[in-house]
XYZ file of C-alpha atoms in Angstrom:
433
model
C 192.161 -8.259 187.917
C 191.136 -11.563 186.336
C 192.604 -13.698 183.568
C 190.328 -14.730 180.719
C 191.496 -18.312 180.233
C 188.901 -18.891 177.513
C 190.571 -16.257 175.338
C 193.872 -18.117 175.654
C 192.201 -21.352 174.637
C 190.541 -19.724 171.621
C 193.813 -18.220 170.403
C 196.165 -21.144 170.972
C 197.203 -21.349 167.330
C 197.941 -17.626 167.124
C 199.894 -17.673 170.370
C 201.954 -20.659 169.209
C 202.750 -19.014 165.871
C 203.705 -15.709 167.513
C 205.867 -17.505 170.077
C 207.878 -19.261 167.378
C 208.184 -15.966 165.470
C 209.410 -14.234 168.638
C 211.962 -16.965 169.350
C 213.181 -16.911 165.761
C 213.807 -13.158 165.852
C 215.470 -13.386 169.268
C 217.775 -16.284 168.422
C 218.741 -14.724 165.088
C 219.690 -11.473 166.824
C 221.673 -13.231 169.558
C 223.533 -15.368 167.004
C 224.399 -12.337 164.885
C 225.415 -10.414 168.006
C 227.698 -13.255 169.055
C 229.302 -13.473 165.604
C 229.951 -9.724 165.657
C 230.929 -9.250 169.304
C 233.325 -12.182 169.730
C 235.960 -11.024 167.188
C 235.493 -7.414 168.291
C 236.052 -8.445 171.922
C 239.281 -10.231 170.993
C 240.451 -7.111 169.133
C 239.496 -4.871 172.075
C 241.318 -7.194 174.483
C 244.553 -7.391 172.506
C 244.633 -3.949 170.839
C 244.307 -1.519 173.717
C 243.981 1.682 171.609
C 240.792 0.299 170.025
C 239.294 -0.874 173.307
C 237.749 2.432 174.322
C 236.366 3.108 170.849
C 234.676 -0.290 170.471
C 233.175 -0.330 173.958
C 232.086 3.295 173.625
C 230.419 2.618 170.273
C 228.506 -0.345 171.687
C 227.394 1.813 174.623
C 226.129 4.523 172.279
C 224.035 2.035 170.301
C 222.749 0.419 173.487
C 221.527 3.684 175.010
C 219.233 4.604 172.113
C 215.596 3.787 173.043
C 214.264 0.937 170.960
C 211.403 2.834 169.362
C 213.784 5.582 168.217
C 216.228 3.236 166.529
C 213.309 1.433 164.928
C 212.025 4.723 163.469
C 215.507 5.618 162.212
C 215.825 2.285 160.417
C 212.497 2.610 158.590
C 213.814 4.832 155.757
C 216.655 2.351 155.166
C 215.175 -1.130 155.566
C 211.449 -0.396 155.633
C 208.726 -2.340 157.439
C 210.494 -5.673 157.221
C 211.820 -8.314 159.594
C 215.303 -7.029 158.787
C 214.529 -3.838 160.707
C 213.541 -5.862 163.748
C 216.628 -8.080 163.616
C 218.980 -5.114 163.213
C 217.477 -3.352 166.212
C 217.649 -6.444 168.401
C 221.210 -7.226 167.322
C 222.320 -3.725 168.292
C 221.148 -4.295 171.860
C 222.984 -7.596 172.209
C 226.363 -6.074 171.388
C 227.026 -4.141 174.585
C 226.225 -7.128 176.837
C 228.201 -9.651 174.809
C 231.093 -7.341 173.923
C 231.671 -5.791 177.338
C 231.352 -9.026 179.321
C 233.551 -10.959 176.906
C 236.264 -8.296 177.131
C 236.073 -8.258 180.924
C 236.163 -12.043 181.003
C 239.270 -12.174 178.799
C 240.937 -9.531 180.967
C 240.289 -11.580 184.107
C 242.206 -14.625 182.836
C 245.408 -14.798 184.957
C 248.493 -13.594 183.126
C 250.524 -16.537 184.403
C 248.097 -18.936 182.702
C 248.594 -17.241 179.343
C 252.355 -17.095 179.859
C 252.438 -20.815 180.628
C 250.534 -21.564 177.421
C 252.936 -19.348 175.459
C 255.959 -21.074 177.030
C 254.581 -24.433 175.899
C 254.663 -23.208 172.302
C 250.893 -22.737 171.924
C 250.003 -20.418 169.080
C 247.923 -17.283 169.812
C 244.755 -18.613 168.139
C 244.929 -21.905 169.987
C 245.643 -20.063 173.236
C 242.522 -17.999 172.689
C 240.295 -21.004 171.937
C 241.666 -23.473 174.481
C 242.879 -21.255 177.335
C 241.431 -17.733 177.393
C 237.820 -18.269 176.305
C 237.175 -21.372 178.474
C 238.650 -19.622 181.540
C 236.936 -16.278 180.942
C 234.142 -15.902 183.513
C 231.243 -13.588 182.991
C 227.782 -13.247 181.550
C 228.611 -13.909 177.897
C 225.718 -16.174 177.125
C 222.951 -14.238 178.813
C 221.752 -11.494 176.541
C 218.398 -9.689 176.582
C 216.468 -10.041 173.365
C 214.227 -7.109 174.122
C 215.131 -3.734 175.529
C 213.558 -0.506 176.587
C 209.869 0.222 176.617
C 209.078 -1.401 173.256
C 209.501 -5.002 172.182
C 211.083 -4.650 168.732
C 210.085 -8.134 167.628
C 206.446 -7.503 168.456
C 206.459 -3.986 166.988
C 208.022 -5.139 163.726
C 205.548 -8.001 163.466
C 202.552 -5.730 164.084
C 203.675 -3.154 161.548
C 204.397 -5.877 159.026
C 200.867 -7.212 159.433
C 199.412 -3.793 158.666
C 200.894 -3.775 155.199
C 198.372 -4.262 152.445
C 198.761 -7.820 151.109
C 199.753 -8.159 147.485
C 197.231 -10.029 145.276
C 198.088 -13.595 144.360
C 199.789 -14.239 141.039
C 196.778 -15.956 139.428
C 194.649 -12.904 140.295
C 197.087 -10.469 138.710
C 197.707 -12.268 135.416
C 194.263 -11.755 133.740
C 194.600 -8.005 134.177
C 197.927 -8.024 132.334
C 197.522 -10.669 129.627
C 195.156 -10.343 126.595
C 192.286 -12.741 126.135
C 192.902 -15.869 124.071
C 190.568 -14.747 121.238
C 191.850 -11.218 121.086
C 193.856 -10.230 118.038
C 197.508 -9.658 118.667
C 198.247 -5.999 119.047
C 200.559 -4.532 116.463
C 203.634 -2.853 117.910
C 203.729 0.913 117.820
C 205.679 2.340 114.908
C 209.088 3.774 115.539
C 209.199 7.349 116.752
C 208.846 9.828 113.916
C 207.178 7.353 111.476
C 203.499 7.399 110.691
C 202.437 9.485 113.651
C 204.088 7.347 116.287
C 204.647 8.587 119.821
C 207.217 11.353 119.970
C 210.605 10.322 121.215
C 211.331 11.457 124.698
C 213.459 10.740 127.727
C 212.289 7.955 129.989
C 211.202 9.111 133.445
C 214.116 9.446 135.824
C 213.743 7.318 138.912
C 215.023 8.676 142.197
C 217.977 6.880 143.715
C 216.729 5.282 146.975
C 220.132 5.755 148.627
C 220.240 9.419 147.686
C 216.647 9.881 148.799
C 217.351 8.281 152.184
C 220.505 10.390 152.617
C 218.542 13.567 151.861
C 215.869 12.586 154.350
C 218.435 11.894 157.075
C 220.186 15.201 156.361
C 216.956 17.173 156.782
C 216.112 15.189 159.893
C 219.417 15.903 161.631
C 219.342 19.562 160.563
C 215.942 20.000 162.201
C 217.207 18.052 165.216
C 220.078 20.513 165.678
C 217.610 23.421 165.636
C 215.383 21.624 168.155
C 218.240 20.958 170.584
C 219.723 24.470 170.384
C 216.466 26.368 170.728
C 216.416 28.389 173.955
C 212.677 27.932 174.470
C 213.145 24.154 174.351
C 215.224 24.239 177.552
C 213.000 26.465 179.680
C 209.839 25.738 181.648
C 208.384 22.654 183.285
C 208.348 20.868 179.919
C 211.882 21.968 179.014
C 214.858 19.729 178.538
C 216.515 20.801 181.811
C 213.494 19.812 183.902
C 212.947 16.534 182.024
C 216.643 15.728 182.401
C 216.468 16.192 186.188
C 213.446 13.879 186.352
C 215.174 11.250 184.227
C 218.284 11.303 186.418
C 216.145 10.989 189.540
C 214.364 7.886 188.210
C 217.570 6.280 186.944
C 219.840 6.888 189.939
C 217.240 5.889 192.522
C 216.404 2.669 190.676
C 220.102 1.803 190.295
C 220.746 2.426 194.007
C 217.848 0.141 194.970
C 219.099 -2.532 192.561
C 222.626 -2.258 193.990
C 221.271 -2.609 197.535
C 219.618 -5.861 196.453
C 222.134 -7.266 193.990
C 225.464 -6.569 195.689
C 224.798 -8.459 198.959
C 223.273 -11.348 197.010
C 226.218 -11.565 194.605
C 228.767 -11.334 197.415
C 226.975 -14.030 199.416
C 226.744 -16.604 196.644
C 230.249 -15.751 195.402
C 231.781 -16.168 198.874
C 229.920 -19.309 199.909
C 229.552 -20.884 196.469
C 226.046 -22.052 197.413
C 222.821 -21.287 195.618
C 224.546 -19.599 192.680
C 222.495 -21.368 189.987
C 219.158 -20.594 191.642
C 220.005 -17.000 192.594
C 221.386 -16.012 189.193
C 218.492 -17.554 187.275
C 215.894 -15.971 189.540
C 217.591 -12.597 189.149
C 217.796 -13.047 185.382
C 214.053 -13.725 185.289
C 213.528 -9.984 185.685
C 215.640 -9.361 182.595
C 213.421 -11.657 180.527
C 210.196 -9.878 181.481
C 208.967 -7.349 178.886
C 209.255 -3.968 180.562
C 205.915 -2.686 179.303
C 204.156 -5.850 180.477
C 205.689 -5.598 183.950
C 204.778 -1.909 184.248
C 201.179 -2.565 183.202
C 200.905 -5.533 185.584
C 202.130 -3.547 188.598
C 200.056 -0.553 187.497
C 196.866 -2.656 187.588
C 197.782 -3.892 191.059
C 198.970 -0.624 192.660
C 197.309 2.144 190.662
C 198.805 5.287 189.149
C 202.147 5.825 190.890
C 205.874 5.579 190.274
C 206.008 2.098 191.792
C 205.434 0.283 188.462
C 208.312 2.214 186.898
C 210.749 1.633 189.756
C 209.903 -2.067 190.026
C 210.477 -2.558 186.289
C 213.782 -0.658 186.342
C 215.070 -2.486 189.425
C 214.108 -5.849 187.917
C 216.125 -4.910 184.831
C 219.216 -3.753 186.746
C 219.538 -6.505 189.380
C 220.690 -9.318 187.004
C 223.733 -7.403 185.738
C 224.822 -6.518 189.265
C 224.328 -10.026 190.677
C 225.998 -11.776 187.750
C 229.046 -9.512 187.575
C 229.499 -9.536 191.342
C 229.408 -13.320 191.373
C 231.795 -13.468 188.393
C 234.223 -11.128 190.147
C 234.166 -13.212 193.311
C 234.756 -16.487 191.462
C 237.617 -14.922 189.479
C 239.674 -14.453 192.662
C 242.557 -16.931 192.710
C 241.769 -19.784 195.187
C 245.420 -19.786 196.289
C 245.029 -16.201 197.486
C 241.968 -17.111 199.558
C 243.737 -20.163 200.996
C 246.732 -18.010 201.934
C 244.435 -15.542 203.710
C 242.792 -18.323 205.695
C 246.225 -19.741 206.474
C 247.137 -16.433 208.121
C 244.193 -16.789 210.498
C 241.628 -14.620 208.740
C 238.010 -15.460 209.367
C 235.308 -15.737 206.736
C 234.113 -12.140 206.837
C 237.722 -10.887 206.868
C 238.542 -12.911 203.761
C 235.407 -11.540 202.113
C 235.944 -7.836 202.810
C 239.756 -7.675 202.884
C 240.687 -10.100 200.092
C 237.829 -11.157 197.810
C 235.899 -7.885 197.585
C 238.909 -5.671 196.699
C 240.011 -8.130 194.008
C 236.481 -8.451 192.605
C 235.791 -4.700 192.473
C 236.695 -4.215 188.762
C 234.016 -6.670 187.611
C 231.574 -5.342 190.208
C 232.072 -1.815 188.868
C 231.482 -3.122 185.356
C 228.185 -4.612 186.480
C 227.127 -1.321 188.044
C 228.025 0.577 184.886
C 226.095 -1.840 182.705
C 223.076 -1.694 185.027
C 223.133 2.102 184.991
C 223.230 2.201 181.191
C 220.283 -0.189 180.996
C 218.263 1.811 183.511
C 218.961 5.181 181.880
C 217.982 3.836 178.454
C 214.825 2.192 179.817
C 213.701 4.979 182.176
C 211.806 6.439 179.219
C 209.085 3.986 180.278
C 208.031 6.515 182.960
C 206.329 8.548 180.247
C 204.253 5.491 179.335
C 202.299 5.883 182.596
C 202.017 9.687 182.295
C 205.113 10.666 184.279
C 208.075 12.768 183.162
C 211.649 12.194 182.128
C 213.214 12.344 178.699
C 210.844 9.630 177.512
C 208.172 12.333 177.422
C 209.666 13.581 174.154
C 209.690 10.085 172.649
C 206.058 9.277 173.457
C 204.752 12.771 172.720
C 206.642 12.782 169.437
C 205.088 9.462 168.442
C 201.607 10.728 169.315
C 202.168 13.930 167.313
C 204.008 12.175 164.449
C 206.976 14.455 165.192
C 210.070 12.463 164.220
C 212.424 15.280 165.275
C 211.059 15.201 168.821
C 211.371 11.391 168.962
C 214.973 11.551 167.793
C 215.717 14.452 170.141
C 214.565 12.445 173.148
C 216.629 9.455 172.005
C 219.763 11.575 171.545
C 219.377 13.122 174.997
C 218.982 9.695 176.614
C 222.067 8.421 174.805
C 224.141 11.455 175.826
C 223.124 11.108 179.487
C 224.003 7.408 179.540
C 227.358 7.996 177.842
C 228.322 10.811 180.223
C 227.451 8.685 183.265
C 229.322 5.696 181.856
C 232.401 7.796 181.129
C 232.266 9.203 184.642
C 232.126 5.737 186.211
C 234.837 4.518 183.838
C 237.115 7.383 184.852
C 236.427 6.661 188.516
C 237.187 2.984 187.969
C 240.510 3.742 186.279
C 241.429 6.151 189.080
C 240.611 3.657 191.827
C 242.534 0.800 190.203
C 245.349 2.771 188.564
C 248.007 0.947 190.632
C 246.627 -2.507 189.925
C 248.525 -4.552 187.351
C 246.832 -6.902 184.875
């Protein structure tokens, strides 16, 4: 495998332009995601009945494979940059919303009570006390997700559109020549053989047309999901589901084996946190397709490219949330444990780890959602899983099959997240805020 450096030199201008376009789309999506998620996180933190709904909705949107949500947006916003920005913004919400809520929850209650006793108003308490003291991963948000880079896909599709002629090339075809006699207007209908009066052509309402298209799409999707033949055989949903779960759970376990010890170490010692977190987050910034292709060229046709890409995606969430949970432990509690004669490893496993478990569980849940949604990449290198329906549907121009694969991936991720959430509530049911 060699790198053609001459090609890079010949395309410097194109690469620079595409880089700025990529950054513009990414920063726009992150800014919009922050503007949307911050007030929603405050509402979810203070209005407990809405907490589950808001976090669940963000999880649902996050679990949809990128290519599927892009296809669904085409009838509404078309082949425009708006489609790209909407898709990218959707994927920022779950990271920003969930981590902001968890960060606000981890602010000590006595700190908020002290601010309230001093007469600080709720808004000022939020801005000056809760948000500054809320640890977490609020600012680190992936601008690409899944097996397709939405910014690149939207840009490529936009370039394929037929360019519209320039204005000065369209005018001569519409305006009469300067020496041409002015055309007399047609007589009124019914006078002197004028054109018969008639109704103007009725234009279809784009909203109604899009609604009709979506209705037919979801009706065919229901038939596809409930068909008995669709669930049987080696290409059936049951078999593809088992493959998808195998890829996702194994990759998450490997990521946890790497990320948990690293997060506990840097959280307990307080050393190397900046370097470790940024190195771990480097895997989140790598385009998944690019990483899979790179490992595929080095190792050949195997599952290693898929597992390496999924582990690289899951490790940052686990490391960051583990470190955030460790740093959220009250220093007075750790000092009291050391004052009672506990050694370093005893403080870690008997004091810090139990108190940090809620944020650690959140990191594991987030990593699992990311892996389940991105495990569709296995089909990109001719393996199985639910991504088989997405890629086969794209190749066959079968939108129902693409949407069916996306719905199945979303349902699997939601069920797993609800299971971990229930387990988390059961384990910490006696713990007060």
